[in-house]
Amino acid sequence: MDINEKQEVIDARNKLDEMKKTYGYFEGKKKKNNAIMLNTVPKLVCFAMVAVALIQAIGAVALVLIGMKNDVDIANMLSSIAETDIVTIGITVIGIAVSVWVGLNIYLSLSKEESEKLIKKMEDEIKSIEECLDKVEDAIIYQKGVMWQEFINLLDSQRNENMLAAYFAYQFNRLFYEGENTDSLDTSYIHSLIRYEAEYLSMTRMYENGEKMSCYNQSERLIKSYMFLRKEGMEGSSLWKEVMSFYFDVQIADAKFYRNAVCLRLSGYRDEFSTEQMENVCDKYKELLNRISDTAPEYNDINSAKAYINNTIGYTYDLINQYEIGKGEKKAKRCIAANKYMKAAVELIGNQFSEKKARYLRNLGLTYERLKEVSPESETDELLDKAYTSYVESIKEDMSDYKSWNTGGTIILKKFERENRISERDTLLSKLRIEDPDKWEKELLKAKTQFEMSASEGKGFEDPYYKLVQVYTYLHMLYGALDDAGKQEEMRKGAEKYMEILEMMNYTGGGSRYAYRNYYEAIGEIEKANKINEEIGDGNNDVRHLRELYLQESDDK
């Protein structure tokens, strides 16, 4: 019997009930028949025979009395009556009655023995069915336990990456050992929990690996699947309902986050990004943050779970700002909120999860950069310095964090470009005079090292490659200002080397196009710079009239 087939158990139970009904009916009928055959019938037969004998005796007495009244010869009458042997008749009748009584008992005794054999056989069959059902039920309970543990292990396996999953592993383990509704669950329901958790884990990996379309489709399916499971699994104790609703709220919010996050990176799906839905995700996570302490205050890693939620809220606000281009009041408020929740995440995570802490520190650095973007009037580099400190701290926690290596180098480039007015320049890079080249040589070489580390650790991560083109371009300009022709040529070759690598990677992202344009401006190949600039369509940094003047001056010479 397949223990997963619930119908088999139902059929076995129905058969058992039918057998018990049959047994009860037969047992009742047997008792009733025995009462009649062994007691009532013999009594009636004997009573009838005795009655016949009494009637005959009374008749004889009546004849004597009538004869006495009519002066009949009593002696002759008694002699006649004697000839009929009334006593003998009475004794014979009584003998027959006794014989009938004994015969009936012998007959019914034989019937009782046969019926009891049949009943015994039925009882044995019922016992066998009950034993079989017990084994099936034991197997089902064991299978449920195995499957439930598999679900818990799947959650716990994400401990270092998703501390909230580890929190739920604890909660579900607690429900199992306290017998909270787990026995009543269908094996098919537990199987669905396992399958969808595996699909959830797969969705997160798709997102990390850049499998955008697959991640989008998976998130869409999971949102529907989790909403259905949530509806089906909410019967049970108050503790069961609390934990299950918490779990499904988190999973649905996460799936919506991934669904929207990938829309920003998926060609043709940007319009499907829902700011409202992402705001709702943040609100839901704030609600969950308030609930987590109440459900399991004794949980050892409660702070790490809270850190995970804080990081998710901050990161979600930051993601909304990537979509909401501009410097409006709402964007500024979201930047402040993102920074607040990221700081809380870093404070709560502690030192137990170094890799996770590195990510939270990197995310915190990003929020400082966003704050700088929405408050450009700030002349100081305080926010950028805080961002850079966060990236350095992230690298200390995890030397393989290639994104922190990359963002750290990016901060140096931003500060260099701001101080030398490269983003709002009024001249060509080839004619730009770098202020304080001795100071920036050290900083740009540091940025170069950080980008090289990012490229080394982040296999297939394109960003550091085009930023290496940028940093080599700026170093080329710097050594020109220092009149070091040898190093200047070395930097030019370095820039071209990474441009070749980008071409081999078939990378044509916007960042690389800007890097190429700037490189051609820096080395004086203005026609190539103009062509790339037209492809970019960049109005903010469009210095085409300056390029044309430069070309005109070159022709005049």
mmCIF file of C-alpha atoms in Angstrom, residues 148-425:
data_model
loop_
_atom_site.group_PDB
_atom_site.id
_atom_site.type_symbol
_atom_site.label_atom_id
_atom_site.label_comp_id
_atom_site.label_asym_id
_atom_site.label_seq_id
_atom_site.Cartn_x
_atom_site.Cartn_y
_atom_site.Cartn_z
ATOM 1 C CA TRP A 148 8.869 17.824 7.953
ATOM 2 C CA GLN A 149 12.507 17.447 8.987
ATOM 3 C CA GLU A 150 13.536 17.764 5.349
ATOM 4 C CA PHE A 151 11.655 21.063 5.178
ATOM 5 C CA ILE A 152 13.351 22.307 8.362
ATOM 6 C CA ASN A 153 16.795 21.260 7.088
ATOM 7 C CA LEU A 154 16.188 23.104 3.822
ATOM 8 C CA LEU A 155 15.441 26.273 5.773
ATOM 9 C CA ASP A 156 18.398 25.825 8.100
ATOM 10 C CA SER A 157 20.778 25.255 5.177
ATOM 11 C CA GLN A 158 20.317 28.957 4.326
ATOM 12 C CA ARG A 159 21.537 30.056 7.766
ATOM 13 C CA ASN A 160 24.629 31.949 6.573
ATOM 14 C CA GLU A 161 22.809 33.634 3.710
ATOM 15 C CA ASN A 162 19.278 34.150 4.982
ATOM 16 C CA MET A 163 19.090 34.410 8.755
ATOM 17 C CA LEU A 164 15.322 34.715 8.650
ATOM 18 C CA ALA A 165 15.131 31.233 7.071
ATOM 19 C CA ALA A 166 17.173 29.901 10.016
ATOM 20 C CA TYR A 167 14.708 31.600 12.363
ATOM 21 C CA PHE A 168 11.833 29.782 10.677
ATOM 22 C CA ALA A 169 13.742 26.488 10.886
ATOM 23 C CA TYR A 170 13.769 26.987 14.652
ATOM 24 C CA GLN A 171 10.078 27.876 14.751
ATOM 25 C CA PHE A 172 8.933 24.908 12.648
ATOM 26 C CA ASN A 173 11.106 22.537 14.668
ATOM 27 C CA ARG A 174 9.433 23.871 17.778
ATOM 28 C CA LEU A 175 5.975 23.285 16.301
ATOM 29 C CA PHE A 176 6.926 19.704 15.401
ATOM 30 C CA TYR A 177 8.159 18.726 18.866
ATOM 31 C CA GLU A 178 5.224 20.382 20.574
ATOM 32 C CA GLY A 179 2.815 18.528 18.267
ATOM 33 C CA GLU A 180 1.234 21.733 17.004
ATOM 34 C CA ASN A 181 -0.976 20.572 14.115
ATOM 35 C CA THR A 182 1.841 18.732 12.281
ATOM 36 C CA ASP A 183 0.136 15.311 12.664
ATOM 37 C CA SER A 184 -2.982 16.531 10.897
ATOM 38 C CA LEU A 185 -1.100 17.833 7.855
ATOM 39 C CA ASP A 186 -1.376 16.000 4.570
ATOM 40 C CA THR A 187 1.875 14.595 3.221
ATOM 41 C CA SER A 188 1.016 16.396 -0.029
ATOM 42 C CA TYR A 189 0.915 19.735 1.840
ATOM 43 C CA ILE A 190 4.337 19.165 3.423
ATOM 44 C CA HIS A 191 5.660 18.124 0.021
ATOM 45 C CA SER A 192 4.418 21.452 -1.391
ATOM 46 C CA LEU A 193 6.202 23.363 1.375
ATOM 47 C CA ILE A 194 9.466 21.581 0.511
ATOM 48 C CA ARG A 195 9.052 22.091 -3.235
ATOM 49 C CA TYR A 196 8.256 25.791 -2.999
ATOM 50 C CA GLU A 197 11.080 26.452 -0.530
ATOM 51 C CA ALA A 198 13.480 24.815 -3.004
ATOM 52 C CA GLU A 199 12.019 26.999 -5.764
ATOM 53 C CA TYR A 200 12.418 30.070 -3.550
ATOM 54 C CA LEU A 201 16.095 29.233 -3.018
ATOM 55 C CA SER A 202 16.462 28.704 -6.763
ATOM 56 C CA MET A 203 14.880 32.118 -7.400
ATOM 57 C CA THR A 204 17.420 33.899 -5.170
ATOM 58 C CA ARG A 205 20.284 32.172 -6.995
ATOM 59 C CA MET A 206 18.838 33.150 -10.360
ATOM 60 C CA TYR A 207 18.808 36.764 -9.189
ATOM 61 C CA GLU A 208 22.400 36.618 -7.951
ATOM 62 C CA ASN A 209 23.565 34.918 -11.156
ATOM 63 C CA GLY A 210 21.856 37.430 -13.425
ATOM 64 C CA GLU A 211 19.317 34.932 -14.822
ATOM 65 C CA LYS A 212 16.771 37.716 -15.128
ATOM 66 C CA MET A 213 13.952 36.111 -17.123
ATOM 67 C CA SER A 214 14.074 32.874 -15.134
ATOM 68 C CA CYS A 215 13.998 34.826 -11.869
ATOM 69 C CA TYR A 216 11.017 36.862 -13.072
ATOM 70 C CA ASN A 217 8.998 33.773 -14.039
ATOM 71 C CA GLN A 218 9.908 31.943 -10.831
ATOM 72 C CA SER A 219 8.873 34.877 -8.649
ATOM 73 C CA GLU A 220 5.530 35.185 -10.450
ATOM 74 C CA ARG A 221 4.792 31.479 -9.846
ATOM 75 C CA LEU A 222 5.855 31.614 -6.203
ATOM 76 C CA ILE A 223 3.626 34.584 -5.377
ATOM 77 C CA LYS A 224 0.571 32.602 -6.527
ATOM 78 C CA SER A 225 1.741 29.332 -4.950
ATOM 79 C CA TYR A 226 2.430 30.875 -1.545
ATOM 80 C CA MET A 227 -0.910 32.688 -1.494
ATOM 81 C CA PHE A 228 -2.683 29.369 -2.155
ATOM 82 C CA LEU A 229 -0.677 27.471 0.504
ATOM 83 C CA ARG A 230 -1.278 30.224 3.033
ATOM 84 C CA LYS A 231 -5.024 29.887 2.576
ATOM 85 C CA GLU A 232 -4.915 26.068 2.867
ATOM 86 C CA GLY A 233 -2.618 25.842 5.906
ATOM 87 C CA MET A 234 -4.120 28.223 8.430
ATOM 88 C CA GLU A 235 -6.141 25.749 10.514
ATOM 89 C CA GLY A 236 -4.700 24.795 13.885
ATOM 90 C CA SER A 237 -3.659 26.294 17.208
ATOM 91 C CA SER A 238 -3.018 30.003 17.699
ATOM 92 C CA LEU A 239 0.760 29.354 17.734
ATOM 93 C CA TRP A 240 0.542 27.410 14.483
ATOM 94 C CA LYS A 241 -1.446 30.177 12.782
ATOM 95 C CA GLU A 242 0.966 32.828 14.035
ATOM 96 C CA VAL A 243 4.100 31.077 12.748
ATOM 97 C CA MET A 244 2.548 29.999 9.442
ATOM 98 C CA SER A 245 1.113 33.438 8.644
ATOM 99 C CA PHE A 246 4.490 35.023 9.519
ATOM 100 C CA TYR A 247 6.317 32.582 7.240
ATOM 101 C CA PHE A 248 3.999 33.082 4.260
ATOM 102 C CA ASP A 249 3.968 36.875 4.686
ATOM 103 C CA VAL A 250 7.780 36.876 4.469
ATOM 104 C CA GLN A 251 7.917 34.530 1.470
ATOM 105 C CA ILE A 252 5.294 36.487 -0.474
ATOM 106 C CA ALA A 253 7.018 39.804 0.302
ATOM 107 C CA ASP A 254 10.381 38.349 -0.768
ATOM 108 C CA ALA A 255 8.958 36.994 -4.029
ATOM 109 C CA LYS A 256 7.436 40.404 -4.803
ATOM 110 C CA PHE A 257 10.781 42.047 -4.072
ATOM 111 C CA TYR A 258 12.632 39.769 -6.504
ATOM 112 C CA ARG A 259 9.919 40.120 -9.106
ATOM 113 C CA ASN A 260 10.251 43.925 -9.070
ATOM 114 C CA ALA A 261 14.018 44.007 -8.625
ATOM 115 C CA VAL A 262 14.566 41.985 -11.766
ATOM 116 C CA CYS A 263 12.220 44.234 -13.768
ATOM 117 C CA LEU A 264 14.769 47.049 -13.435
ATOM 118 C CA ARG A 265 17.421 44.882 -15.063
ATOM 119 C CA LEU A 266 15.293 42.951 -17.551
ATOM 120 C CA SER A 267 15.053 44.412 -21.028
ATOM 121 C CA GLY A 268 11.480 45.432 -21.830
ATOM 122 C CA TYR A 269 10.177 44.894 -18.268
ATOM 123 C CA ARG A 270 11.129 48.178 -16.599
ATOM 124 C CA ASP A 271 7.578 49.496 -16.951
ATOM 125 C CA GLU A 272 6.339 46.518 -14.950
ATOM 126 C CA PHE A 273 8.258 47.736 -11.915
ATOM 127 C CA SER A 274 5.678 48.662 -9.284
ATOM 128 C CA THR A 275 6.717 51.418 -6.869
ATOM 129 C CA GLU A 276 3.480 50.890 -4.950
ATOM 130 C CA GLN A 277 4.120 47.163 -4.584
ATOM 131 C CA MET A 278 7.663 47.793 -3.362
ATOM 132 C CA GLU A 279 6.420 50.383 -0.852
ATOM 133 C CA ASN A 280 3.979 47.733 0.377
ATOM 134 C CA VAL A 281 6.884 45.273 0.718
ATOM 135 C CA CYS A 282 8.657 47.787 2.973
ATOM 136 C CA ASP A 283 5.504 48.296 5.048
ATOM 137 C CA LYS A 284 5.030 44.543 5.375
ATOM 138 C CA TYR A 285 8.613 44.068 6.533
ATOM 139 C CA LYS A 286 8.210 46.832 9.118
ATOM 140 C CA GLU A 287 5.188 44.951 10.435
ATOM 141 C CA LEU A 288 7.174 41.695 10.485
ATOM 142 C CA LEU A 289 9.989 43.433 12.352
ATOM 143 C CA ASN A 290 7.573 44.246 15.156
ATOM 144 C CA ARG A 291 6.210 40.686 15.223
ATOM 145 C CA ILE A 292 9.468 38.736 15.297
ATOM 146 C CA SER A 293 10.324 39.391 18.965
ATOM 147 C CA ASP A 294 6.894 38.286 20.161
ATOM 148 C CA THR A 295 6.928 34.862 18.493
ATOM 149 C CA ALA A 296 10.244 33.514 19.839
ATOM 150 C CA PRO A 297 12.036 35.888 22.258
ATOM 151 C CA GLU A 298 14.253 33.004 23.411
ATOM 152 C CA TYR A 299 15.712 32.404 19.932
ATOM 153 C CA ASN A 300 19.512 32.843 20.151
ATOM 154 C CA ASP A 301 19.980 34.475 16.743
ATOM 155 C CA ILE A 302 17.003 36.818 17.048
ATOM 156 C CA ASN A 303 19.168 39.881 16.324
ATOM 157 C CA SER A 304 20.530 38.382 13.116
ATOM 158 C CA ALA A 305 16.973 37.767 11.922
ATOM 159 C CA LYS A 306 16.088 41.369 12.746
ATOM 160 C CA ALA A 307 19.224 42.499 10.907
ATOM 161 C CA TYR A 308 18.073 40.619 7.813
ATOM 162 C CA ILE A 309 14.709 42.398 7.848
ATOM 163 C CA ASN A 310 16.304 45.834 8.405
ATOM 164 C CA ASN A 311 18.686 45.245 5.506
ATOM 165 C CA THR A 312 15.823 44.178 3.244
ATOM 166 C CA ILE A 313 13.823 47.320 4.062
ATOM 167 C CA GLY A 314 16.830 49.577 3.431
ATOM 168 C CA TYR A 315 17.777 47.800 0.223
ATOM 169 C CA THR A 316 14.191 47.958 -1.049
ATOM 170 C CA TYR A 317 14.021 51.713 -0.491
ATOM 171 C CA ASP A 318 17.310 52.051 -2.357
ATOM 172 C CA LEU A 319 15.936 49.956 -5.214
ATOM 173 C CA ILE A 320 12.878 52.207 -5.499
ATOM 174 C CA ASN A 321 15.188 55.194 -5.789
ATOM 175 C CA GLN A 322 17.000 53.521 -8.679
ATOM 176 C CA TYR A 323 13.677 53.553 -10.534
ATOM 177 C CA GLU A 324 12.411 56.930 -9.344
ATOM 178 C CA ILE A 325 14.940 59.116 -11.159
ATOM 179 C CA GLY A 326 15.124 62.653 -9.837
ATOM 180 C CA LYS A 327 15.715 64.583 -6.636
ATOM 181 C CA GLY A 328 12.215 64.933 -5.255
ATOM 182 C CA GLU A 329 11.221 65.061 -1.611
ATOM 183 C CA LYS A 330 10.018 61.442 -1.636
ATOM 184 C CA LYS A 331 13.352 60.239 -2.969
ATOM 185 C CA ALA A 332 15.207 62.167 -0.274
ATOM 186 C CA LYS A 333 12.997 60.639 2.430
ATOM 187 C CA ARG A 334 13.586 57.157 1.043
ATOM 188 C CA CYS A 335 17.353 57.762 1.035
ATOM 189 C CA ILE A 336 17.214 58.787 4.692
ATOM 190 C CA ALA A 337 15.041 55.756 5.539
ATOM 191 C CA ALA A 338 17.343 53.395 3.628
ATOM 192 C CA ASN A 339 20.364 54.726 5.527
ATOM 193 C CA LYS A 340 18.555 54.361 8.854
ATOM 194 C CA TYR A 341 17.582 50.724 8.296
ATOM 195 C CA MET A 342 21.008 49.801 6.911
ATOM 196 C CA LYS A 343 22.727 51.224 9.992
ATOM 197 C CA ALA A 344 20.366 49.185 12.187
ATOM 198 C CA ALA A 345 21.202 46.045 10.182
ATOM 199 C CA VAL A 346 24.956 46.549 10.687
ATOM 200 C CA GLU A 347 24.513 47.148 14.421
ATOM 201 C CA LEU A 348 22.310 44.063 14.890
ATOM 202 C CA ILE A 349 24.268 41.533 12.828
ATOM 203 C CA GLY A 350 27.207 41.377 15.225
ATOM 204 C CA ASN A 351 30.332 39.394 14.360
ATOM 205 C CA GLN A 352 28.835 35.929 13.882
ATOM 206 C CA PHE A 353 28.072 36.251 10.160
ATOM 207 C CA SER A 354 31.116 37.965 8.642
ATOM 208 C CA GLU A 355 30.084 37.482 5.013
ATOM 209 C CA LYS A 356 26.621 38.849 5.715
ATOM 210 C CA LYS A 357 28.025 41.734 7.715
ATOM 211 C CA ALA A 358 30.276 42.578 4.749
ATOM 212 C CA ARG A 359 27.208 42.816 2.507
ATOM 213 C CA TYR A 360 25.333 44.980 4.994
ATOM 214 C CA LEU A 361 28.314 47.326 5.308
ATOM 215 C CA ARG A 362 28.490 47.588 1.515
ATOM 216 C CA ASN A 363 24.764 48.360 1.352
ATOM 217 C CA LEU A 364 25.252 50.988 4.056
ATOM 218 C CA GLY A 365 27.964 52.596 1.941
ATOM 219 C CA LEU A 366 25.572 52.742 -1.008
ATOM 220 C CA THR A 367 23.008 54.620 1.094
ATOM 221 C CA TYR A 368 25.626 57.247 1.974
ATOM 222 C CA GLU A 369 26.338 57.659 -1.732
ATOM 223 C CA ARG A 370 22.610 58.075 -2.435
ATOM 224 C CA LEU A 371 22.373 60.719 0.291
ATOM 225 C CA LYS A 372 25.188 62.593 -1.428
ATOM 226 C CA GLU A 373 23.284 62.415 -4.729
ATOM 227 C CA VAL A 374 20.106 63.937 -3.249
ATOM 228 C CA SER A 375 22.060 66.662 -1.463
ATOM 229 C CA PRO A 376 24.594 67.817 -4.084
ATOM 230 C CA GLU A 377 24.705 71.241 -2.460
ATOM 231 C CA SER A 378 26.931 69.693 0.190
ATOM 232 C CA GLU A 379 30.441 70.850 -0.643
ATOM 233 C CA THR A 380 32.216 68.519 1.725
ATOM 234 C CA ASP A 381 33.033 64.881 1.093
ATOM 235 C CA GLU A 382 31.723 63.762 4.479
ATOM 236 C CA LEU A 383 29.056 61.455 3.013
ATOM 237 C CA LEU A 384 31.451 60.007 0.443
ATOM 238 C CA ASP A 385 34.037 59.481 3.177
ATOM 239 C CA LYS A 386 31.466 57.579 5.232
ATOM 240 C CA ALA A 387 30.618 55.488 2.190
ATOM 241 C CA TYR A 388 34.296 54.709 1.594
ATOM 242 C CA THR A 389 34.777 53.751 5.269
ATOM 243 C CA SER A 390 31.845 51.339 5.010
ATOM 244 C CA TYR A 391 33.375 49.689 1.928
ATOM 245 C CA VAL A 392 36.768 49.326 3.621
ATOM 246 C CA GLU A 393 35.105 47.786 6.679
ATOM 247 C CA SER A 394 33.205 45.418 4.387
ATOM 248 C CA ILE A 395 36.470 44.248 2.785
ATOM 249 C CA LYS A 396 37.928 43.611 6.258
ATOM 250 C CA GLU A 397 34.987 41.338 7.009
ATOM 251 C CA ASP A 398 35.250 39.530 3.680
ATOM 252 C CA MET A 399 38.296 39.943 1.448
ATOM 253 C CA SER A 400 36.479 38.203 -1.404
ATOM 254 C CA ASP A 401 33.676 40.798 -1.486
ATOM 255 C CA TYR A 402 34.407 41.943 -5.041
ATOM 256 C CA LYS A 403 31.544 44.444 -5.020
ATOM 257 C CA SER A 404 33.033 46.318 -2.057
ATOM 258 C CA TRP A 405 36.421 46.391 -3.789
ATOM 259 C CA ASN A 406 34.653 47.894 -6.810
ATOM 260 C CA THR A 407 32.559 50.452 -4.903
ATOM 261 C CA GLY A 408 35.579 51.527 -2.843
ATOM 262 C CA GLY A 409 37.507 52.351 -6.010
ATOM 263 C CA THR A 410 34.431 54.101 -7.415
ATOM 264 C CA ILE A 411 34.371 56.516 -4.451
ATOM 265 C CA ILE A 412 37.934 57.586 -5.254
ATOM 266 C CA LEU A 413 36.981 58.193 -8.896
ATOM 267 C CA LYS A 414 33.937 60.241 -7.848
ATOM 268 C CA LYS A 415 36.003 62.433 -5.566
ATOM 269 C CA PHE A 416 38.657 62.874 -8.253
ATOM 270 C CA GLU A 417 36.062 63.818 -10.884
ATOM 271 C CA ARG A 418 34.282 66.237 -8.520
ATOM 272 C CA GLU A 419 37.475 68.021 -7.470
ATOM 273 C CA ASN A 420 38.701 68.303 -11.068
ATOM 274 C CA ARG A 421 35.222 69.187 -12.401
ATOM 275 C CA ILE A 422 35.251 66.347 -14.924
ATOM 276 C CA SER A 423 31.506 65.676 -14.789
ATOM 277 C CA GLU A 424 30.746 69.374 -15.494
ATOM 278 C CA ARG A 425 33.864 70.204 -17.477
#
